Amino acid sequence: MSNRSQFSKMVEVVEDIIIDSDDNEDIFPKSPEECAELKKENGNQLFKIKQYQSALQLYSEAINLCPETAAYYGNRAACYMMLNRHRDALEDARRSVQIDPTFVKGYVRIAKCGIALGDLVTAENAAKQADSLQLGSVTNEMKSIQKIKQFEADALKAKDAKDYRKMVFCMDRCLDEASTCEKFKLIKAECLAYLGRYQEAQEIANDILHVNKGSADAIYVRGLCLYYEDSIDKAFNHFQQVLRLAPGHTRAMEQYKRAKLLKKKKEEGNEAFKLCKFHDAVKLYTEALEIDPLNKKTNAKLFFNRATALSRLTKIKDAILDCSSALRLDDTYLKALLRRAKCYMDIGEFEDAVKDYEKALKMDKSRENKRLLQEAKLALKKSKRKDYYKILGVEKNANEDEIKKAYRKRALIHHPDRHANATDAEKKEQEKKFKELGEAYGILSDPKKKARYDSGQDMDDFDGGMSDIDPTQVFQSFFSGAGGPGGQNGEYFGAFPAGFSFQFG
């Protein structure tokens, strides 16, 4: 049978008694004491079926009839406790032992309320009093008190070590015993803010403010979350409100000063950057980063800003390190990701650039990000091919004559016949270089092939690609076209007889 059904049936029984009786005056007691006792008994029945609000009303009526009966206050205290109204319960429990200093249940309930509220001094004093009246009456309460004390001590050590995760754990264990303790909840909320778990921290603070609008600590936690979420001006308003409510709130004062200094340094750095004073900007951003290591979101922006200034100073590797620091603090920071990718491109780290641009495209599927990724992939593809310009020793903008002169010079140096007396290892090395020179000249001396090569296309995908280039034929063709075995300017090639053909192993 449900609680509501039991309550309805009990009401029906009372009504039946009243209706069936010829003399209602015999049913209802005349004295206030008897009436109060009946209300208490009915309240007890409602309490047993968890109808605490209805029971509370009956206990209050009993108290109004007999205000000097300790048990009535004790019962109402128990009701308040079941409704999580521990402050009201504590007041009733204290009143019960004032009326009857030997009322053990009153002391037990004071101890329970003290524990729930985190007031261990009150809880421990009441527990000792109850135990002196009835040995063993508060065994569980004493265990709870000791447990809370131990975890409070552990939390204090964790605070000194700035181990905020350990502090959250300790506060959760304290709250297992002291479920309504505002102090423990707010310590936990503050630590959650330091850990970057802002939503959880704000929910705790908001719950407390819903009950206690004047809680300076709850307002401080909200301000702390806003500060760490880079809403500096809103955070200022909260810290100022805390100081109006509690002028001696040292943490709010310290955080307010820290927030003002951080904002000032960041703005000074931004102004120096706008004026192209990049060295000054780097210095100011560095000073700002030292103010509050826990402010992850603002510090991520500072690292990014410093990276931007460093890139203007062509300190690319330092800029990459700062972008990486920004992304460790905020892995959704798109600007930092794109800046790092650009830096990787600048120093030829194309694989890393492609990885970053791929992440960026997942975060923001814009045309610009797609274009940047395609460019990075093309650069990576080019970087994995042989650099024919480097092999010939010419710049990428070299003209036809410069390419010919470079080939003539290097081909003569690396031709295998010039190294007939070298070791086998040296011969192989020179053969390799001679072959690469033939490939390089075969591609760069052909306008169509050169254009394809410069655009990043695979040369083997086309007819007449690299696989068709015979370095010996290139050599013979070049020098025969340059005026026969003697070459231009009277160069001597008598060492290479007519019909010479070098075979690569």
Short mmCIF file of C-alpha atoms in Angstrom, two decimals:
data_model
loop_
_atom_site.label_atom_id
_atom_site.label_comp_id
_atom_site.label_asym_id
_atom_site.label_seq_id
_atom_site.Cartn_x
_atom_site.Cartn_y
_atom_site.Cartn_z
CA MET A 1 0.00 0.00 0.00
CA SER A 2 1.38 3.46 -0.92
CA ASN A 3 2.08 6.18 1.69
CA ARG A 4 -0.74 8.32 0.30
CA SER A 5 -3.21 5.40 0.56
CA GLN A 6 -2.17 4.72 4.15
CA PHE A 7 -2.62 8.39 5.04
CA SER A 8 -6.05 8.54 3.36
CA LYS A 9 -7.18 5.37 5.17
CA MET A 10 -6.06 6.78 8.52
CA VAL A 11 -8.07 9.97 7.88
CA GLU A 12 -11.10 7.87 6.92
CA VAL A 13 -10.85 5.89 10.16
CA VAL A 14 -10.83 9.09 12.22
CA GLU A 15 -13.84 10.45 10.31
CA ASP A 16 -15.75 7.18 10.81
CA ILE A 17 -15.13 7.36 14.55
CA ILE A 18 -16.46 10.92 14.69
CA ILE A 19 -19.53 10.10 12.61
CA ASP A 20 -20.46 6.88 14.45
CA SER A 21 -20.05 8.32 17.93
CA ASP A 22 -23.03 9.59 19.86
CA ASP A 23 -20.80 11.50 22.18
CA ASN A 24 -17.87 13.16 20.40
CA GLU A 25 -16.77 14.76 23.64
CA ASP A 26 -15.69 11.31 24.88
CA ILE A 27 -13.33 10.88 21.88
CA PHE A 28 -11.37 14.13 22.06
CA PRO A 29 -9.45 14.82 25.29
CA LYS A 30 -10.22 18.01 27.10
CA SER A 31 -6.77 18.91 28.48
CA PRO A 32 -4.05 20.56 26.32
CA GLU A 33 -1.60 17.87 27.45
CA GLU A 34 -3.81 15.04 26.22
CA CYS A 35 -4.53 16.85 22.97
CA ALA A 36 -0.82 17.54 22.41
CA GLU A 37 0.02 13.90 23.06
CA LEU A 38 -2.56 12.75 20.52
CA LYS A 39 -1.12 15.15 17.92
CA LYS A 40 2.35 13.84 18.65
CA GLU A 41 1.20 10.22 18.19
CA ASN A 42 -0.53 11.06 14.93
CA GLY A 43 2.62 12.93 13.85
CA ASN A 44 4.66 9.81 14.65
CA GLN A 45 2.42 7.70 12.42
CA LEU A 46 2.84 10.17 9.57
CA PHE A 47 6.61 10.25 10.16
CA LYS A 48 6.77 6.45 9.83
CA ILE A 49 5.16 6.60 6.39
CA LYS A 50 7.49 9.49 5.40
CA GLN A 51 4.78 12.16 5.33
CA TYR A 52 7.24 14.59 6.91
CA GLN A 53 5.53 17.85 5.99
CA SER A 54 2.22 16.70 7.47
CA ALA A 55 3.98 15.31 10.54
CA LEU A 56 5.80 18.62 10.98
CA GLN A 57 2.49 20.47 11.23
CA LEU A 58 1.21 18.13 13.93
CA TYR A 59 4.42 18.39 15.96
CA SER A 60 4.20 22.19 15.73
CA GLU A 61 0.61 22.07 16.99
CA ALA A 62 1.72 19.85 19.88
CA ILE A 63 4.47 22.37 20.75
CA ASN A 64 1.96 25.22 20.69
CA LEU A 65 -0.19 23.31 23.19
CA CYS A 66 2.73 22.26 25.42
CA PRO A 67 5.76 24.45 24.71
CA GLU A 68 7.82 22.99 27.54
CA THR A 69 7.89 19.36 26.43
CA ALA A 70 11.36 18.33 25.21
CA ALA A 71 10.19 15.30 23.20
CA TYR A 72 7.98 17.41 20.95
CA TYR A 73 10.94 19.59 19.95
CA GLY A 74 13.04 16.46 19.50
CA ASN A 75 10.45 14.94 17.17
CA ARG A 76 10.10 18.10 15.16
CA ALA A 77 13.89 18.30 14.92
CA ALA A 78 13.90 14.79 13.45
CA CYS A 79 11.28 15.90 10.93
CA TYR A 80 13.30 18.96 9.94
CA MET A 81 16.33 16.72 9.45
CA MET A 82 14.42 14.48 7.05
CA LEU A 83 13.46 17.61 5.11
CA ASN A 84 17.15 18.71 4.99
CA ARG A 85 16.36 21.75 7.13
CA HIS A 86 19.24 21.15 9.49
CA ARG A 87 19.47 24.69 10.87
CA ASP A 88 15.83 24.58 11.96
CA ALA A 89 16.44 21.09 13.33
CA LEU A 90 19.46 22.28 15.30
CA GLU A 91 17.42 25.07 16.88
CA ASP A 92 14.72 22.61 17.99
CA ALA A 93 17.26 20.08 19.27
CA ARG A 94 18.98 22.76 21.33
CA ARG A 95 15.63 23.85 22.75
CA SER A 96 14.85 20.25 23.71
CA VAL A 97 17.99 19.91 25.89
CA GLN A 98 17.41 23.33 27.40
CA ILE A 99 14.06 22.06 28.63
CA ASP A 100 15.46 18.66 29.67
CA PRO A 101 19.27 18.49 30.10
CA THR A 102 19.04 14.69 30.32
CA PHE A 103 17.25 14.30 26.98
CA VAL A 104 19.77 12.07 25.18
CA LYS A 105 17.97 12.15 21.80
CA GLY A 106 18.26 15.92 21.82
CA TYR A 107 22.04 15.78 22.12
CA VAL A 108 22.23 13.07 19.46
CA ARG A 109 20.25 15.26 17.08
CA ILE A 110 22.43 18.27 17.86
CA ALA A 111 25.44 16.13 16.97
CA LYS A 112 23.83 14.94 13.73
CA CYS A 113 22.90 18.49 12.71
CA GLY A 114 26.36 19.77 13.59
CA ILE A 115 27.89 17.09 11.37
CA ALA A 116 25.51 17.80 8.49
CA LEU A 117 26.31 21.52 8.70
CA GLY A 118 30.04 20.94 9.12
CA ASP A 119 30.01 22.50 12.59
CA LEU A 120 32.30 19.96 14.25
CA VAL A 121 32.71 21.90 17.51
CA THR A 122 28.95 21.82 18.13
CA ALA A 123 28.73 18.21 16.97
CA GLU A 124 31.60 16.99 19.17
CA ASN A 125 30.38 18.79 22.31
CA ALA A 126 26.87 17.36 21.89
CA ALA A 127 28.23 13.88 21.19
CA LYS A 128 30.31 13.92 24.37
CA GLN A 129 27.29 15.04 26.40
CA ALA A 130 25.11 12.31 24.92
CA ASP A 131 27.76 9.67 25.55
CA SER A 132 28.09 10.73 29.17
CA LEU A 133 24.34 10.24 29.62
CA GLN A 134 24.10 7.02 27.63
CA LEU A 135 27.28 5.20 26.71
CA GLY A 136 27.48 4.26 23.04
CA SER A 137 24.57 6.46 21.97
CA VAL A 138 26.68 8.41 19.44
CA THR A 139 29.16 5.83 18.16
CA ASN A 140 28.32 6.50 14.50
CA GLU A 141 28.40 10.24 15.01
CA MET A 142 31.88 10.09 16.60
CA LYS A 143 33.11 8.05 13.63
CA SER A 144 31.73 10.66 11.22
CA ILE A 145 33.39 13.47 13.15
CA GLN A 146 36.78 11.73 13.06
CA LYS A 147 36.41 10.97 9.36
CA ILE A 148 35.67 14.62 8.56
CA LYS A 149 38.62 15.79 10.66
CA GLN A 150 40.96 13.42 8.85
CA PHE A 151 39.85 14.53 5.39
CA GLU A 152 39.98 18.19 6.40
CA ALA A 153 43.61 17.66 7.48
CA ASP A 154 44.38 15.88 4.19
CA ALA A 155 42.76 18.72 2.26
CA LEU A 156 44.94 21.25 4.08
CA LYS A 157 48.10 19.39 3.04
CA ALA A 158 46.80 19.16 -0.53
CA LYS A 159 46.14 22.91 -0.50
CA ASP A 160 49.76 23.63 0.45
CA ALA A 161 50.85 21.43 -2.47
CA LYS A 162 48.25 23.05 -4.77
CA ASP A 163 46.86 19.58 -5.45
CA TYR A 164 43.31 20.68 -6.25
CA ARG A 165 42.17 17.25 -7.44
CA LYS A 166 43.08 15.79 -4.06
CA MET A 167 41.21 18.64 -2.37
CA VAL A 168 38.07 17.91 -4.41
CA PHE A 169 38.34 14.25 -3.38
CA CYS A 170 38.70 15.21 0.31
CA MET A 171 35.73 17.56 0.16
CA ASP A 172 33.58 14.87 -1.45
CA ARG A 173 34.46 12.53 1.42
CA CYS A 174 33.59 15.26 3.94
CA LEU A 175 30.29 15.86 2.16
CA ASP A 176 29.50 12.14 2.40
CA GLU A 177 29.11 12.87 6.11
CA ALA A 178 28.26 16.58 6.13
CA SER A 179 25.82 16.62 3.25
CA THR A 180 24.58 20.20 3.69
CA CYS A 181 27.83 21.88 4.71
CA GLU A 182 28.13 25.11 2.76
CA LYS A 183 31.81 25.48 3.62
CA PHE A 184 32.82 22.11 2.16
CA LYS A 185 30.73 22.71 -0.96
CA LEU A 186 32.38 26.07 -1.59
CA ILE A 187 35.90 24.75 -1.02
CA LYS A 188 35.12 22.06 -3.59
CA ALA A 189 33.66 24.64 -6.00
CA GLU A 190 36.72 26.87 -5.72
CA CYS A 191 39.04 23.92 -6.44
CA LEU A 192 36.89 22.92 -9.43
CA ALA A 193 37.38 26.46 -10.77
CA TYR A 194 41.17 26.08 -10.41
CA LEU A 195 40.90 22.80 -12.34
CA GLY A 196 39.00 24.47 -15.18
CA ARG A 197 35.70 22.72 -14.38
CA TYR A 198 33.80 25.99 -14.41
CA GLN A 199 30.28 24.71 -15.04
CA GLU A 200 30.40 22.35 -12.04
CA ALA A 201 31.82 25.11 -9.86
CA GLN A 202 29.14 27.60 -10.90
CA GLU A 203 26.34 25.08 -10.33
CA ILE A 204 27.45 24.58 -6.72
CA ALA A 205 27.73 28.35 -6.17
CA ASN A 206 24.31 28.99 -7.76
CA ASP A 207 22.66 26.31 -5.59
CA ILE A 208 24.03 27.97 -2.47
CA LEU A 209 23.00 31.46 -3.62
CA HIS A 210 19.50 30.16 -4.26
CA VAL A 211 19.24 29.49 -0.52
CA ASN A 212 21.66 32.11 0.78
CA LYS A 213 21.77 35.16 -1.51
CA GLY A 214 24.29 36.90 0.73
CA SER A 215 26.96 34.20 0.55
CA ALA A 216 30.14 36.15 -0.20
CA ASP A 217 32.10 32.95 -0.86
CA ALA A 218 29.55 31.73 -3.41
CA ILE A 219 29.71 35.07 -5.24
CA TYR A 220 33.51 34.85 -5.11
CA VAL A 221 33.44 31.42 -6.78
CA ARG A 222 31.22 32.77 -9.56
CA GLY A 223 33.64 35.69 -10.03
CA LEU A 224 36.58 33.28 -10.10
CA CYS A 225 34.93 31.24 -12.87
CA LEU A 226 34.24 34.37 -14.91
CA TYR A 227 37.84 35.49 -14.46
CA TYR A 228 39.20 32.14 -15.65
CA GLU A 229 36.78 32.18 -18.61
CA ASP A 230 38.33 35.51 -19.64
CA SER A 231 35.24 37.57 -18.76
CA ILE A 232 37.39 40.00 -16.80
CA ASP A 233 34.95 42.89 -16.48
CA LYS A 234 32.14 40.65 -15.17
CA ALA A 235 34.62 39.09 -12.76
CA PHE A 236 35.53 42.57 -11.47
CA ASN A 237 31.86 43.23 -10.65
CA HIS A 238 31.62 39.99 -8.66
CA PHE A 239 34.82 40.63 -6.70
CA GLN A 240 33.64 44.14 -5.88
CA GLN A 241 30.30 42.75 -4.65
CA VAL A 242 32.14 40.26 -2.44
CA LEU A 243 34.21 43.06 -0.91
CA ARG A 244 31.07 45.09 -0.21
CA LEU A 245 29.54 42.11 1.62
CA ALA A 246 32.78 41.07 3.31
CA PRO A 247 35.46 43.83 3.27
CA GLY A 248 37.96 41.44 4.85
CA HIS A 249 37.65 38.79 2.15
CA THR A 250 41.38 38.47 1.39
CA ARG A 251 41.06 35.98 -1.49
CA ALA A 252 38.65 38.28 -3.34
CA MET A 253 40.97 41.25 -2.81
CA GLU A 254 44.03 39.32 -4.05
CA GLN A 255 42.18 37.96 -7.07
CA TYR A 256 40.80 41.40 -7.91
CA LYS A 257 44.31 42.89 -7.91
CA ARG A 258 45.67 39.98 -9.92
CA ALA A 259 42.91 40.30 -12.52
CA LYS A 260 43.54 44.05 -12.89
CA LEU A 261 47.27 43.56 -13.34
CA LEU A 262 46.76 40.77 -15.88
CA LYS A 263 44.37 42.88 -17.93
CA LYS A 264 46.77 45.85 -17.82
CA LYS A 265 49.79 43.84 -18.99
CA LYS A 266 47.86 42.15 -21.77
CA GLU A 267 46.55 45.48 -23.07
CA GLU A 268 50.04 47.01 -22.93
CA GLY A 269 51.39 44.07 -24.95
CA ASN A 270 48.64 44.47 -27.53
CA GLU A 271 49.38 48.19 -27.85
CA ALA A 272 53.10 47.55 -28.36
CA PHE A 273 52.27 45.00 -31.07
CA LYS A 274 50.02 47.48 -32.89
CA LEU A 275 52.92 49.96 -32.90
CA CYS A 276 55.17 47.22 -34.39
CA LYS A 277 57.30 47.20 -31.25
CA PHE A 278 57.54 43.43 -31.34
CA HIS A 279 60.42 43.07 -28.86
CA ASP A 280 58.46 45.13 -26.31
CA ALA A 281 55.32 43.13 -27.02
CA VAL A 282 57.15 39.84 -26.37
CA LYS A 283 58.49 41.22 -23.07
CA LEU A 284 55.05 42.42 -21.91
CA TYR A 285 53.30 39.17 -22.87
CA THR A 286 56.01 37.26 -20.98
CA GLU A 287 55.40 39.37 -17.86
CA ALA A 288 51.65 38.80 -18.18
CA LEU A 289 52.14 35.03 -18.38
CA GLU A 290 53.89 35.07 -15.01
CA ILE A 291 50.93 36.67 -13.18
CA ASP A 292 48.55 33.72 -12.88
CA PRO A 293 49.52 30.24 -14.16
CA LEU A 294 46.00 28.97 -13.37
CA ASN A 295 44.25 31.31 -15.80
CA LYS A 296 44.35 28.88 -18.72
CA LYS A 297 42.10 30.72 -21.16
CA THR A 298 43.80 34.12 -20.82
CA ASN A 299 47.24 32.52 -20.82
CA ALA A 300 46.39 30.62 -24.01
CA LYS A 301 45.67 33.98 -25.67
CA LEU A 302 48.88 35.44 -24.29
CA PHE A 303 50.92 32.54 -25.68
CA PHE A 304 49.24 33.03 -29.06
CA ASN A 305 49.87 36.78 -29.02
CA ARG A 306 53.52 36.22 -28.11
CA ALA A 307 53.82 33.62 -30.89
CA THR A 308 52.48 36.17 -33.37
CA ALA A 309 55.03 38.74 -32.22
CA LEU A 310 57.84 36.16 -32.37
CA SER A 311 56.88 35.20 -35.91
CA ARG A 312 57.19 38.86 -36.90
CA LEU A 313 60.71 38.73 -35.48
CA THR A 314 61.32 35.59 -37.61
CA LYS A 315 61.82 33.51 -34.45
CA ILE A 316 59.73 30.76 -35.99
CA LYS A 317 60.71 27.86 -33.74
CA ASP A 318 59.97 29.92 -30.62
CA ALA A 319 56.61 30.88 -32.14
CA ILE A 320 55.83 27.18 -32.68
CA LEU A 321 56.60 26.43 -29.02
CA ASP A 322 54.24 29.21 -27.90
CA CYS A 323 51.45 27.99 -30.19
CA SER A 324 51.87 24.50 -28.74
CA SER A 325 51.65 25.96 -25.21
CA ALA A 326 48.45 27.77 -26.16
CA LEU A 327 46.95 24.56 -27.54
CA ARG A 328 47.86 22.61 -24.40
CA LEU A 329 45.81 25.12 -22.42
CA ASP A 330 42.97 25.24 -24.95
CA ASP A 331 42.89 22.44 -27.53
CA THR A 332 40.02 24.17 -29.39
CA TYR A 333 42.06 27.32 -30.06
CA LEU A 334 41.78 27.53 -33.87
CA LYS A 335 43.92 30.65 -34.28
CA ALA A 336 46.82 29.03 -32.45
CA LEU A 337 46.50 25.89 -34.57
CA LEU A 338 46.55 27.89 -37.82
CA ARG A 339 49.46 30.02 -36.65
CA ARG A 340 51.49 26.90 -35.79
CA ALA A 341 50.67 25.34 -39.16
CA LYS A 342 51.87 28.51 -40.94
CA CYS A 343 55.10 28.42 -38.92
CA TYR A 344 55.66 24.78 -39.86
CA MET A 345 55.21 25.77 -43.51
CA ASP A 346 57.76 28.57 -43.10
CA ILE A 347 60.49 26.20 -41.89
CA GLY A 348 59.64 23.36 -44.29
CA GLU A 349 58.07 21.01 -41.71
CA PHE A 350 55.30 20.13 -44.13
CA GLU A 351 54.10 16.90 -42.49
CA ASP A 352 53.41 18.76 -39.24
CA ALA A 353 51.76 21.56 -41.20
CA VAL A 354 49.43 19.09 -42.94
CA LYS A 355 48.45 17.53 -39.58
CA ASP A 356 47.59 20.94 -38.13
CA TYR A 357 45.63 22.05 -41.20
CA GLU A 358 43.68 18.77 -41.12
CA LYS A 359 42.73 19.45 -37.48
CA ALA A 360 41.83 23.02 -38.36
CA LEU A 361 39.57 21.88 -41.21
CA LYS A 362 37.72 19.55 -38.83
CA MET A 363 37.15 22.46 -36.46
CA ASP A 364 36.17 24.93 -39.19
CA LYS A 365 35.26 23.61 -42.64
CA SER A 366 35.85 26.92 -44.39
CA ARG A 367 37.11 27.32 -47.96
CA GLU A 368 40.20 29.11 -46.68
CA ASN A 369 41.17 26.22 -44.40
CA LYS A 370 40.57 23.77 -47.23
CA ARG A 371 42.83 25.82 -49.49
CA LEU A 372 45.56 25.98 -46.86
CA LEU A 373 45.43 22.22 -46.39
CA GLN A 374 45.72 21.63 -50.15
CA GLU A 375 48.74 23.95 -50.31
CA ALA A 376 50.40 22.15 -47.41
CA LYS A 377 49.80 18.74 -49.03
CA LEU A 378 51.27 20.00 -52.29
CA ALA A 379 54.32 21.37 -50.47
CA LEU A 380 54.71 18.05 -48.68
CA LYS A 381 54.49 16.19 -51.97
CA LYS A 382 57.12 18.45 -53.51
CA SER A 383 59.40 18.05 -50.50
CA LYS A 384 59.47 14.28 -50.90
CA ARG A 385 60.73 14.48 -54.49
CA LYS A 386 64.34 15.04 -55.49
CA ASP A 387 65.20 18.72 -55.47
CA TYR A 388 66.61 19.12 -58.96
CA TYR A 389 67.47 22.74 -58.40
CA LYS A 390 69.55 21.75 -55.39
CA ILE A 391 71.20 18.88 -57.33
CA LEU A 392 72.28 21.33 -60.05
CA GLY A 393 73.12 24.01 -57.50
CA VAL A 394 70.88 26.71 -58.96
CA GLU A 395 68.05 28.87 -57.66
CA LYS A 396 64.44 28.02 -58.49
CA ASN A 397 64.25 31.04 -60.78
CA ALA A 398 67.41 30.05 -62.77
CA ASN A 399 67.22 30.65 -66.53
CA GLU A 400 68.18 28.24 -69.33
CA ASP A 401 71.80 29.38 -69.59
CA GLU A 402 72.34 29.11 -65.82
CA ILE A 403 70.91 25.58 -65.85
CA LYS A 404 73.23 24.56 -68.74
CA LYS A 405 76.32 26.03 -67.10
CA ALA A 406 75.52 24.30 -63.81
CA TYR A 407 75.04 20.95 -65.52
CA ARG A 408 78.27 21.28 -67.57
CA LYS A 409 80.30 22.02 -64.45
CA ARG A 410 78.90 19.25 -62.25
CA ALA A 411 78.65 16.59 -64.94
CA LEU A 412 82.37 16.90 -65.58
CA ILE A 413 83.08 16.60 -61.86
CA HIS A 414 80.92 13.53 -61.24
CA HIS A 415 81.32 11.56 -64.52
CA PRO A 416 82.28 7.98 -63.56
CA ASP A 417 85.34 7.95 -65.87
CA ARG A 418 86.87 10.67 -63.73
CA HIS A 419 86.75 8.27 -60.76
CA ALA A 420 88.01 5.06 -62.38
CA ASN A 421 90.69 4.63 -59.73
CA ALA A 422 88.42 5.38 -56.75
CA THR A 423 87.15 2.83 -54.22
CA ASP A 424 84.00 0.88 -55.01
CA ALA A 425 81.99 2.93 -52.50
CA GLU A 426 83.23 6.20 -54.00
CA LYS A 427 82.48 4.96 -57.53
CA LYS A 428 78.88 4.16 -56.52
CA GLU A 429 78.46 7.55 -54.93
CA GLN A 430 79.73 9.36 -58.03
CA GLU A 431 77.53 7.17 -60.28
CA LYS A 432 74.51 8.14 -58.19
CA LYS A 433 75.30 11.85 -58.39
CA PHE A 434 75.95 11.64 -62.16
CA LYS A 435 72.59 9.91 -62.67
CA GLU A 436 70.78 12.56 -60.58
CA LEU A 437 72.46 15.33 -62.58
CA GLY A 438 71.16 13.75 -65.81
CA GLU A 439 67.64 13.55 -64.36
CA ALA A 440 67.79 17.14 -63.12
CA TYR A 441 69.02 18.51 -66.44
CA GLY A 442 66.58 16.34 -68.43
CA ILE A 443 63.64 17.82 -66.47
CA LEU A 444 64.71 21.43 -66.01
CA SER A 445 65.96 21.88 -69.58
CA ASP A 446 62.57 20.82 -70.99
CA PRO A 447 60.05 23.71 -70.55
CA LYS A 448 57.01 21.39 -70.33
CA LYS A 449 58.61 19.00 -67.86
CA LYS A 450 59.97 21.89 -65.83
CA ALA A 451 56.49 23.44 -65.60
CA ARG A 452 55.03 20.14 -64.42
CA TYR A 453 57.82 19.70 -61.91
CA ASP A 454 57.42 23.24 -60.57
CA SER A 455 53.66 22.72 -60.16
CA GLY A 456 54.25 19.66 -57.99
CA GLN A 457 53.02 17.03 -60.42
CA ASP A 458 54.54 13.55 -60.47
CA MET A 459 56.88 13.37 -63.46
CA ASP A 460 56.44 9.60 -63.91
CA ASP A 461 52.71 10.19 -64.54
CA PHE A 462 53.57 11.63 -67.97
CA ASP A 463 55.21 10.34 -71.13
CA GLY A 464 58.87 11.17 -71.18
CA GLY A 465 59.09 11.26 -67.38
CA MET A 466 62.15 10.63 -65.22
CA SER A 467 62.21 6.91 -66.00
CA ASP A 468 62.91 7.72 -69.66
CA ILE A 469 65.97 9.83 -68.92
CA ASP A 470 69.32 8.16 -69.62
CA PRO A 471 72.05 10.25 -67.93
CA THR A 472 74.70 9.02 -70.40
CA GLN A 473 72.62 10.10 -73.37
CA VAL A 474 71.96 13.45 -71.69
CA PHE A 475 75.71 13.89 -71.21
CA GLN A 476 76.62 12.93 -74.76
CA SER A 477 73.80 14.97 -76.23
CA PHE A 478 74.75 18.00 -74.18
CA PHE A 479 78.43 17.97 -75.03
CA SER A 480 78.03 16.96 -78.67
CA GLY A 481 75.60 19.86 -78.97
CA ALA A 482 78.11 22.08 -77.27
CA GLY A 483 80.70 21.75 -80.01
CA GLY A 484 81.94 18.14 -80.01
CA PRO A 485 84.37 16.36 -77.74
CA GLY A 486 86.23 19.54 -77.05
CA GLY A 487 83.09 21.36 -75.92
CA GLN A 488 82.89 25.10 -75.64
CA ASN A 489 85.86 27.25 -74.69
CA GLY A 490 88.31 24.51 -75.66
CA GLU A 491 87.23 22.09 -72.84
CA TYR A 492 88.84 18.68 -73.15
CA PHE A 493 86.73 15.49 -73.32
CA GLY A 494 89.20 13.19 -74.98
CA ALA A 495 88.79 10.73 -72.16
CA PHE A 496 85.36 9.75 -73.49
CA PRO A 497 85.72 7.85 -76.80
CA ALA A 498 83.07 8.00 -79.47
CA GLY A 499 80.12 5.74 -78.79
CA PHE A 500 80.84 5.75 -75.02
CA SER A 501 77.91 4.49 -72.97
CA PHE A 502 77.95 4.18 -69.20
CA GLN A 503 75.87 1.35 -67.69
CA PHE A 504 74.46 1.84 -64.21
CA GLY A 505 74.48 -1.10 -61.86
#
